[in-house]
Tab-separated table of C-alpha atoms in Angstrom:
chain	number	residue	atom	x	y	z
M	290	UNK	CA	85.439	87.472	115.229
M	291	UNK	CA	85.462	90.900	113.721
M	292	UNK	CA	85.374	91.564	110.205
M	293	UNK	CA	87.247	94.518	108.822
M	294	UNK	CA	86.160	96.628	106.107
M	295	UNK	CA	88.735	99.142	104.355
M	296	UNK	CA	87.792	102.035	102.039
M	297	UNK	CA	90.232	102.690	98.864
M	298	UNK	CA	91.654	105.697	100.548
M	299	UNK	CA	92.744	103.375	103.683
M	300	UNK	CA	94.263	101.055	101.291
M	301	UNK	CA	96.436	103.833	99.687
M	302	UNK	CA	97.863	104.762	103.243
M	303	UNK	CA	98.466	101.169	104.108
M	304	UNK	CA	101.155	100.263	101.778
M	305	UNK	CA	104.043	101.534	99.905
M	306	UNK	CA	104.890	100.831	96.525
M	307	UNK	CA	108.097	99.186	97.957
M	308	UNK	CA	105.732	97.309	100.022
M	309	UNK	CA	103.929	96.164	96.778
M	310	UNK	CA	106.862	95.157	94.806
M	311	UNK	CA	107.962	92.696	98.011
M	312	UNK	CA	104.713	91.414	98.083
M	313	UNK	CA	104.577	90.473	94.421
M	314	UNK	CA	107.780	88.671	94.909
M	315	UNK	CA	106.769	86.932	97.837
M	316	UNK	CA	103.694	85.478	95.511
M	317	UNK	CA	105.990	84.646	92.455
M	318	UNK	CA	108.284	82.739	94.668
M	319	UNK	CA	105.368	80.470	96.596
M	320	UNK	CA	103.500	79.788	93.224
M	321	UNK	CA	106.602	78.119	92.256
M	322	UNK	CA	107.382	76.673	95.653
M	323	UNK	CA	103.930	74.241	95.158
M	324	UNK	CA	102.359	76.435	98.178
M	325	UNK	CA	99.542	78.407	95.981
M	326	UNK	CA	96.308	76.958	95.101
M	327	UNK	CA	94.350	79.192	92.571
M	328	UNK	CA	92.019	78.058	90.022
M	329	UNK	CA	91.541	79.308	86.529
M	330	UNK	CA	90.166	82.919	86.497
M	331	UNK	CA	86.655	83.561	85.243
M	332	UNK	CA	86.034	86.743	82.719
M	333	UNK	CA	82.616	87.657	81.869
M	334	UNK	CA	81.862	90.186	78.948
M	335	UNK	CA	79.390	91.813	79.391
M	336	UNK	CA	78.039	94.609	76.312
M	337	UNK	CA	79.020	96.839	74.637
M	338	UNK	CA	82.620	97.367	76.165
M	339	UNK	CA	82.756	96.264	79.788
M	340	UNK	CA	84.029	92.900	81.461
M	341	UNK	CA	84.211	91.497	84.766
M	342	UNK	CA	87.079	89.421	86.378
M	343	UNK	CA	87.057	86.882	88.940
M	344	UNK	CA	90.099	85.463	90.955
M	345	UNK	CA	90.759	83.095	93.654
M	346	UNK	CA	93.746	82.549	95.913
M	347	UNK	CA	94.942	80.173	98.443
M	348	UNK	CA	98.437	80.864	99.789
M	349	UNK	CA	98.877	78.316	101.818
M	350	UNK	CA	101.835	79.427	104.226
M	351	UNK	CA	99.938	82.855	104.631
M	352	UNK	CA	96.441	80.311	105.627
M	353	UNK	CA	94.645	83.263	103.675
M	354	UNK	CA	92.415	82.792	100.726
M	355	UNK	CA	91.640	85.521	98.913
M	356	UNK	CA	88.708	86.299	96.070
M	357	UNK	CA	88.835	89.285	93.674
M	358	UNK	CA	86.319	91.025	91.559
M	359	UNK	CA	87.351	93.214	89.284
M	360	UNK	CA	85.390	95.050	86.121
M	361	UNK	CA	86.397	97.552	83.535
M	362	UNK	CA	84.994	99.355	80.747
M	363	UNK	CA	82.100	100.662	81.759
M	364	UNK	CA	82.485	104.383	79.763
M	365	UNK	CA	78.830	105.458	80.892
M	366	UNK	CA	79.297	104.402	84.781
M	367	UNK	CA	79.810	107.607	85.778
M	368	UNK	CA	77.347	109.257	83.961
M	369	UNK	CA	74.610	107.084	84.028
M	370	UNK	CA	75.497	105.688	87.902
M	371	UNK	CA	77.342	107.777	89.529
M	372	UNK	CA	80.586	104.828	90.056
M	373	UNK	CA	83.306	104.555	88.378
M	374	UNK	CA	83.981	102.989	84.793
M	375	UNK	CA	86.391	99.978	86.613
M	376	UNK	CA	85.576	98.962	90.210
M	377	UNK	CA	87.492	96.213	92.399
M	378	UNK	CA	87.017	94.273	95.362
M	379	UNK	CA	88.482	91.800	97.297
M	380	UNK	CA	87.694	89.213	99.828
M	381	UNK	CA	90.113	87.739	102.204
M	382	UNK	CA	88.860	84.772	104.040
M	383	UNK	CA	90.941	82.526	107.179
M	384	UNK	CA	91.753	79.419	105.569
M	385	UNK	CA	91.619	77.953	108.790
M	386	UNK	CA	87.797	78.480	109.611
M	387	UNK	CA	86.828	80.161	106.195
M	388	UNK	CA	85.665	83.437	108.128
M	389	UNK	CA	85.494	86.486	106.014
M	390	UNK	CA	88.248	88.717	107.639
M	391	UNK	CA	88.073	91.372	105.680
M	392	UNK	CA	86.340	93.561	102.515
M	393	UNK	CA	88.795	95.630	101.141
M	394	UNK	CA	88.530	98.053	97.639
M	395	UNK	CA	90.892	95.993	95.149
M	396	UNK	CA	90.808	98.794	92.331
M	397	UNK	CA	94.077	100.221	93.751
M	398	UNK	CA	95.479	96.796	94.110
M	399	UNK	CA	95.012	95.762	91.028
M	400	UNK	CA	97.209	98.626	89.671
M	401	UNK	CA	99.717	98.703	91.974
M	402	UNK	CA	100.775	95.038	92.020
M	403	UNK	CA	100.487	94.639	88.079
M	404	UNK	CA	102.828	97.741	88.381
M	405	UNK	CA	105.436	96.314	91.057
M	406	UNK	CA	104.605	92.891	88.261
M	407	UNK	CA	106.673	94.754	85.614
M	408	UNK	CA	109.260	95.976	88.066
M	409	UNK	CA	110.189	92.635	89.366
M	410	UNK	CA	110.663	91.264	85.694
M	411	UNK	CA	112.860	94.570	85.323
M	412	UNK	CA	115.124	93.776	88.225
M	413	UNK	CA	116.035	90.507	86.049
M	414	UNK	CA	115.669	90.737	82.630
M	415	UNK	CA	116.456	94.409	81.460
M	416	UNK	CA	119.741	95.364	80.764
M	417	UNK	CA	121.843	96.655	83.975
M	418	UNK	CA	121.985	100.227	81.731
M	419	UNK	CA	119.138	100.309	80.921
M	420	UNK	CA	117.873	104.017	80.862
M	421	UNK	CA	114.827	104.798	78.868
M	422	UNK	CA	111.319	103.768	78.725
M	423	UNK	CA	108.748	103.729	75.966
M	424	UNK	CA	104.954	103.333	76.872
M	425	UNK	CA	102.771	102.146	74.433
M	426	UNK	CA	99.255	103.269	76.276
M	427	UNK	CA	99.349	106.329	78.734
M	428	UNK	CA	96.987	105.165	81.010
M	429	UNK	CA	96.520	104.123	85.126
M	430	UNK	CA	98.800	101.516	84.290
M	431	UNK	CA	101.001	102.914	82.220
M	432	UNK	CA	101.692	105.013	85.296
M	433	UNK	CA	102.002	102.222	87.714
M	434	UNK	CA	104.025	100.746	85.554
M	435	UNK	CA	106.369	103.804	85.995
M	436	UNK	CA	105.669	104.602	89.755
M	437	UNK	CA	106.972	100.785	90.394
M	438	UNK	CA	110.062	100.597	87.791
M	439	UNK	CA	111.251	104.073	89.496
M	440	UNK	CA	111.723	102.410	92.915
M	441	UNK	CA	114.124	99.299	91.176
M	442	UNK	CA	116.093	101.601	88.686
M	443	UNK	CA	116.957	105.081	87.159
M	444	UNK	CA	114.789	106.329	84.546
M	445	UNK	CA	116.195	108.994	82.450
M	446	UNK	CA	113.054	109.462	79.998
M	447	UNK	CA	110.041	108.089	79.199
M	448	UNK	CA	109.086	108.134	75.028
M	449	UNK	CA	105.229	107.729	74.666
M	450	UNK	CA	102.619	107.404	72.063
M	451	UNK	CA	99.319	107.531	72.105
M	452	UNK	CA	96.790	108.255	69.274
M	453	UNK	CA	95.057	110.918	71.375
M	454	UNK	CA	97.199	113.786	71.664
M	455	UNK	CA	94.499	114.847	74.954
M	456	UNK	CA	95.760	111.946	76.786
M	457	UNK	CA	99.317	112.161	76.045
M	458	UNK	CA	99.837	115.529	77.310
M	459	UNK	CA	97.979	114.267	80.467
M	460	UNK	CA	100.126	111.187	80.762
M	461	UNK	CA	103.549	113.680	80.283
M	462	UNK	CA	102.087	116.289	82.820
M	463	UNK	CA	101.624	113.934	85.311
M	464	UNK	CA	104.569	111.650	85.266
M	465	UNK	CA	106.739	115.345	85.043
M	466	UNK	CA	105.010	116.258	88.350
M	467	UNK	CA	105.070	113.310	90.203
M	468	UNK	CA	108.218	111.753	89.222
M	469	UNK	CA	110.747	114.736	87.530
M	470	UNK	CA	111.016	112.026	84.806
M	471	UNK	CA	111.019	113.844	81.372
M	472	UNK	CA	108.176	112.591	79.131
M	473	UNK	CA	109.152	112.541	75.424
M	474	UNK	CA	105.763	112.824	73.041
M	475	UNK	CA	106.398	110.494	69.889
M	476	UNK	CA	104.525	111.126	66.747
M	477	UNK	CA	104.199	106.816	66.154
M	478	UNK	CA	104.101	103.816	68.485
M	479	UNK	CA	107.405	102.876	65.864
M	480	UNK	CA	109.426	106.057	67.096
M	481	UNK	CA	108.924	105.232	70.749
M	482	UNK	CA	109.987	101.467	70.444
M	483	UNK	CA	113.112	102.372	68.684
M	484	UNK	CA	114.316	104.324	71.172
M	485	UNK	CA	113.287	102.342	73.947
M	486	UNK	CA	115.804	99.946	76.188
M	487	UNK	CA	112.573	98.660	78.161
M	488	UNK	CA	108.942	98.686	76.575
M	489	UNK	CA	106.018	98.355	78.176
M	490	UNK	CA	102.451	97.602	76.580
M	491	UNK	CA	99.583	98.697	78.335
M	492	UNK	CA	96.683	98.926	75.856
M	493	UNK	CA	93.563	97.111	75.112
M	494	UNK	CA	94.948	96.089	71.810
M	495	UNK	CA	92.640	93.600	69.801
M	496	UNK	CA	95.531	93.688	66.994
M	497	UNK	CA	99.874	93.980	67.110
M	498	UNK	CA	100.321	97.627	68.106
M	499	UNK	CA	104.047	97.047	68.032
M	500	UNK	CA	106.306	94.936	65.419
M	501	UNK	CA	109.123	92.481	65.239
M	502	UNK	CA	111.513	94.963	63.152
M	503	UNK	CA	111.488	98.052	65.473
M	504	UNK	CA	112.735	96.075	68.410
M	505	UNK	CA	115.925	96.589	69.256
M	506	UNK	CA	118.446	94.247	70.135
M	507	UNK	CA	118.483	93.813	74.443
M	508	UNK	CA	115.458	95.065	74.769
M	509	UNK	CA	112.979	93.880	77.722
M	510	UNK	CA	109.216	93.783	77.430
M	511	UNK	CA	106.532	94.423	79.668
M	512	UNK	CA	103.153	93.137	77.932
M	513	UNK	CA	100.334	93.781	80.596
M	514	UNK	CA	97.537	94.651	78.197
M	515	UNK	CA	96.563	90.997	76.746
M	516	UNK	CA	94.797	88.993	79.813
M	517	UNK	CA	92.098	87.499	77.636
M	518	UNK	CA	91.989	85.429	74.311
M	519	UNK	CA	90.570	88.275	71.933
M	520	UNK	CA	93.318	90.936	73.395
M	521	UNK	CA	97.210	91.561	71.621
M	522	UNK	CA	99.607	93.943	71.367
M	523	UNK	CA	102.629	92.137	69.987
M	524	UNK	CA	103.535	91.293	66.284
M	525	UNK	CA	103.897	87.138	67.436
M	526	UNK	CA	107.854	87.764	64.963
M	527	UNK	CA	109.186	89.413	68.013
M	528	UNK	CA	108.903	85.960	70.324
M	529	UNK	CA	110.647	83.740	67.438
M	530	UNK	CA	114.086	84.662	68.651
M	531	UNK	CA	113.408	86.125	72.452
M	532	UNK	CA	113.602	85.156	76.261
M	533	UNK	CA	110.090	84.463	76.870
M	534	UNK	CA	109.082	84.836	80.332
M	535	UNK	CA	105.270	84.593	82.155
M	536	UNK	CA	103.718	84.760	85.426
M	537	UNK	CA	101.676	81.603	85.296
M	538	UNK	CA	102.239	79.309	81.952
M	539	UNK	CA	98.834	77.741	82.214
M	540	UNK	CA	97.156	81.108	81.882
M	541	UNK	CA	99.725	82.905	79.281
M	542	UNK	CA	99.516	79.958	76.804
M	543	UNK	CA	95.799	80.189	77.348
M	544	UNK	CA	95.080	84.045	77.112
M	545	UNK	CA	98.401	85.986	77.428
M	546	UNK	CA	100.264	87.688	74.634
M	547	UNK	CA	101.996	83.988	74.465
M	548	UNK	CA	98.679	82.515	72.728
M	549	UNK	CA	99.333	84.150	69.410
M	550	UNK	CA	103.047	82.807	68.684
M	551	UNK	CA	102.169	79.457	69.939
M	552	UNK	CA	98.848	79.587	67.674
M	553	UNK	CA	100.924	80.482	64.651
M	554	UNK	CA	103.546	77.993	65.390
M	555	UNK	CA	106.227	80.734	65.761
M	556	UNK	CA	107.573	78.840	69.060
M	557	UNK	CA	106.506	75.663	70.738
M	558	UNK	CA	105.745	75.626	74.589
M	559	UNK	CA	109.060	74.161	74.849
M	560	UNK	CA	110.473	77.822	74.112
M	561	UNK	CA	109.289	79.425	76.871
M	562	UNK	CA	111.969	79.834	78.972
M	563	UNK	CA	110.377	80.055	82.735
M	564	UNK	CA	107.999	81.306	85.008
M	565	UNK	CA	109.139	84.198	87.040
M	566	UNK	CA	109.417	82.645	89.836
M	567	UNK	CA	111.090	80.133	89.006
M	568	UNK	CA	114.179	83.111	88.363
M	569	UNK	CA	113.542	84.425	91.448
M	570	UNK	CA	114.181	81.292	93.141
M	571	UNK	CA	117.564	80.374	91.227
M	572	UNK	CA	116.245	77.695	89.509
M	573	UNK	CA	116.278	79.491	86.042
M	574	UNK	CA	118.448	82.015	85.012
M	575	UNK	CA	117.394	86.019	83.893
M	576	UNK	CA	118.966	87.751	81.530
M	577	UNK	CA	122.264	86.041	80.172
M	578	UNK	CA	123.322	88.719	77.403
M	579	UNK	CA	122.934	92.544	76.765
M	580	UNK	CA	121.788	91.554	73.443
M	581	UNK	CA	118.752	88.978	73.810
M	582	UNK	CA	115.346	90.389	73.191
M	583	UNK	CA	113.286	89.404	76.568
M	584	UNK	CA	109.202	88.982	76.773
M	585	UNK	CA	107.719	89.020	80.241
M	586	UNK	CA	104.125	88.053	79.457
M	587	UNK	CA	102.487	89.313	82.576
M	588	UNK	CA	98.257	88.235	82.481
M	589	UNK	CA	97.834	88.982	86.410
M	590	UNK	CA	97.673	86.316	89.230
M	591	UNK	CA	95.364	85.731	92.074
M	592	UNK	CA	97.929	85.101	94.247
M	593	UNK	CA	99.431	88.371	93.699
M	594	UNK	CA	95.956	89.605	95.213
M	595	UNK	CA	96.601	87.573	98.386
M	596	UNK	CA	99.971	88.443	98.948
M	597	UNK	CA	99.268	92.469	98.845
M	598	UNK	CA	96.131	92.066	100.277
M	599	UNK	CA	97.446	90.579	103.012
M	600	UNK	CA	100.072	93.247	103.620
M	601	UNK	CA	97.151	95.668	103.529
M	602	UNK	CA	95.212	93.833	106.434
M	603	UNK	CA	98.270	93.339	108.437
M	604	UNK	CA	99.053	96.817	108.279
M	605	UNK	CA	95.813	97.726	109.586
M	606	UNK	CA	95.653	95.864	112.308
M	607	UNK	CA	98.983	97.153	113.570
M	608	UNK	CA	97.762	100.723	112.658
M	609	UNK	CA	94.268	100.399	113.775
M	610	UNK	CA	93.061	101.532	110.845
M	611	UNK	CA	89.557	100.578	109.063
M	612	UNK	CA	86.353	99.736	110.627
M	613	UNK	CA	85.602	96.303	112.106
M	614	UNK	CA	82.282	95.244	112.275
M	615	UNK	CA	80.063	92.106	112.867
M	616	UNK	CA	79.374	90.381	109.751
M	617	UNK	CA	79.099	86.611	111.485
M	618	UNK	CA	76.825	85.284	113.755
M	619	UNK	CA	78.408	82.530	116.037
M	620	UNK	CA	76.643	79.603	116.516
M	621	UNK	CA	76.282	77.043	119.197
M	622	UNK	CA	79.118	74.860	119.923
M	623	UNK	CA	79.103	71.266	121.158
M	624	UNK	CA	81.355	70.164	123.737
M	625	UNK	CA	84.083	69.362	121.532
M	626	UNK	CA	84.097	72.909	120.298
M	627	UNK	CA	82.612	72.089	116.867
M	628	UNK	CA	79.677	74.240	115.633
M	629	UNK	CA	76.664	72.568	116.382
M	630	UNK	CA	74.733	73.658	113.497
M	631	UNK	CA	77.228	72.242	110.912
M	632	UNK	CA	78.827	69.650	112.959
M	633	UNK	CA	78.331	67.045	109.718
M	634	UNK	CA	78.956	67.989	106.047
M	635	UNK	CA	75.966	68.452	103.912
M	636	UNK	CA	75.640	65.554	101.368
M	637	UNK	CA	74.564	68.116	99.192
C-alpha cells in the first residue's frame, strides 16, 4: 500500500470551491446523522502570539479518519525560518487497517472549508435579498469567506473596515480583481455593520468589535474569528433576541462566540436554536422571517477536514496527481492473513 503525498499547489488544482461547499455539507449532515466520531480539539499557545491546533476525525460512512495540525501566528516565521507565519497539515488514515493514505498541506483547507462554512449558513439563514456584505477583518478569510458566498448568491458590494488603511486597500484591490465585486472602504467597524444585510467577523478579537445597537433587523452573521475561550468579536446584547446557530454545540458553548452570552446569562443553552446540520437535514427550520437577527457561530470542525480532504485524495487518484511513495513496511502474515508481528493487542 502506497502512501500519497500532495503539495499545497496540488491541493489547489484538486478541488473547486463548489467542490468545498458540497463537502462541508456532506460533514454537517453526518455529524448530525450519529456517523462522525471526533474528539475535543486540542490548542496549544505557544509565546508571544502563535498557537497550534489539533483535530481528529472519524467519518464513519467515508471509513476515513483524518488528523489536522494547524498553527498560526507566527509573525517572525518568515524572517527568522524561512516558512510561513500559519502552516497546516493533514493526515488521512484507512479506518479499516489504520494505514496512513495520505499527507496532504491542510493550510488551504483550512480556509477554504471555513469559507464554504459561512456559505452554507448563508444558503439558510440570510435573507433571500440579501445583497451586501460587511467584513469586519480583511484578511485570508475574509476572502474565503467571499470567494465561497459568491458561488451561493449575488453580491452587489462588500463594506469593510479595518484599522489599517495598508490592508484595506489590499483587501479592496484584490476582491475588485478577482471577483468584479465593488469594495466599499468604511471609516468605522459601526458604518460597515449598518449597512450590511450579512456580516461576517473574521478577526482575532480578544474584545466585542461589533455591538448589539448597529445590527440591523434580518441581518445574518458569520462569526469565524472566536475558536478559543480568550477570543470575541460580538457584543453578547446581539444573541438576547437572535437565531442562534453553531456547527458543533459542545465546542461553541465551550469556546465559540456562544461562551460569552451564556457566561453572562444573556441566553440559556436552551436558546440555541440548532446545529447546522440539523437544518440541513429538515429537522430544524432556517430562517422563518426577514426580520430575525441570525448568529451562525462557526468554531471549525474536524470532520469538515475529512470530508474535503477526502475529496482532495479522491480526486487525485482519478487524476493521477501527487506522488505515492512507500511509507509502510509490510510485515509477515500468518495463515489467517493477520500480521504476525501484532497478531495480539499489547496489554500496554
Amino acid at each position: 500500500m502506497k502512501t500519497l503525498l500532495l503539495k499545497k499547489d496540488e491541493v489547489r488544482r484538486l478541488i473547486s470551491t463548489k467542490d468545498v461547499i458540497d463537502a462541508v455539507e456532506e460533514a454537517y449532515r453526518a455529524f448530525n446523522s450519529g456517523l462522525v466520531e471526533q474528539p475535543g480539539y486540542t490548542g496549544i499557545h505557544l509565546p508571544p502570539h502563535g498557537e497550534i491546533d489539533f483535530k481528529i476525525g472519524y467519518h464513519k460512512a467515508g471509513k476515513l479518519i483524518s488528523m489536522k495540525a494547524s498553527s498560526g501566528g507566527f509573525t517572525e516565521n518568515p524572517a527568522l525560518y524561512g516558512v510561513p507565519n500559519g502552516m497546516g497539515t493533514i493526515l488521512l488514515f484507512d479506518a479499516r487497517s489504520c494505514a496512513l493514505i495520505c499527507i496532504m498541506d491542510g493550510s488551504l483547507i483550512t480556509g477554504l472549508r471555513t469559507g464554504a462554512a459561512g456559505a452554507v449558513s448563508v444558503k439558510l439563514l440570510a435573507r433571500k435579498d440579501a445583497r451586501r456584505l460587511a467584513s469586519i477583518g480583511t484578511g485570508n478569510q475574509a476572502r474565503m469567506q467571499i470567494r465561497a458566498i459568491s458561488e451561493v448568491m449575488k453580491i452587489e458590494a462588500v463594506h469593510a473596515a479595518n484599522r489599517s488603511p495598508d490592508a484595506l486597500a489590499a483587501f479592496k484591490a484584490d476582491i475588485e480583481r478577482e471577483f468584479g465585486i465593488p469594495v466599499m472602504p468604511e471609516q468605522s467597524a459601526r458604518d460597515a455593520v449598518e449597512k450590511a444585510d450579512i456580516l461576517i467577523t473574521t478577526t482575532r478579537g480578544s474584545g466585542p468589535v461589533v455591538e448589539a445597537d448597529w445590527v440591523r433587523p434580518g441581518t445574518h452573521i458569520i462569526a469565524i474569528g472566536t475558536d478559543q475561550r480568550g477570543k470575541q468579536e460580538l457584543d453578547p446584547e446581539i444573541f438576547r433576541d437572535a437565531k442562534v446557530v453553531v456547527d458543533s454545540l459542545s465546542q461553541c458553548v465551550e469556546k465559540g462566540e456562544t461562551w460569552h452570552p451564556l457566561n453572562r446569562g444573556i441566553i440559556a443553552r436552551s436558546d440555541i436554536h440548532a446545529e447546522i446540520g440539523e437544518i440541513l437535514l429538515g429537522r430544524k427550520p432556517g430562517r422563518e422571517s426577514d426580520a430575525e437577527v441570525t448568529i451562525f457561530d462557526s468554531t471549525g470542525m474536524a470532520i469538515q477536514d475529512n470530508t474535503t480532504a477526502a475529496a482532495i485524495y479522491r480526486n487525485a487518484l482519478a487524476g493521477n496527481l501527487g506522488m505515492p511513495f512507500d511509507f509502510l513496511e509490510p510485515g509477515p502474515r500468518l495463515k489467517d492473513g493477520k500480521d504476525k508481528d501484532n497478531a495480539q493487542p499489547s496489554d500496554h
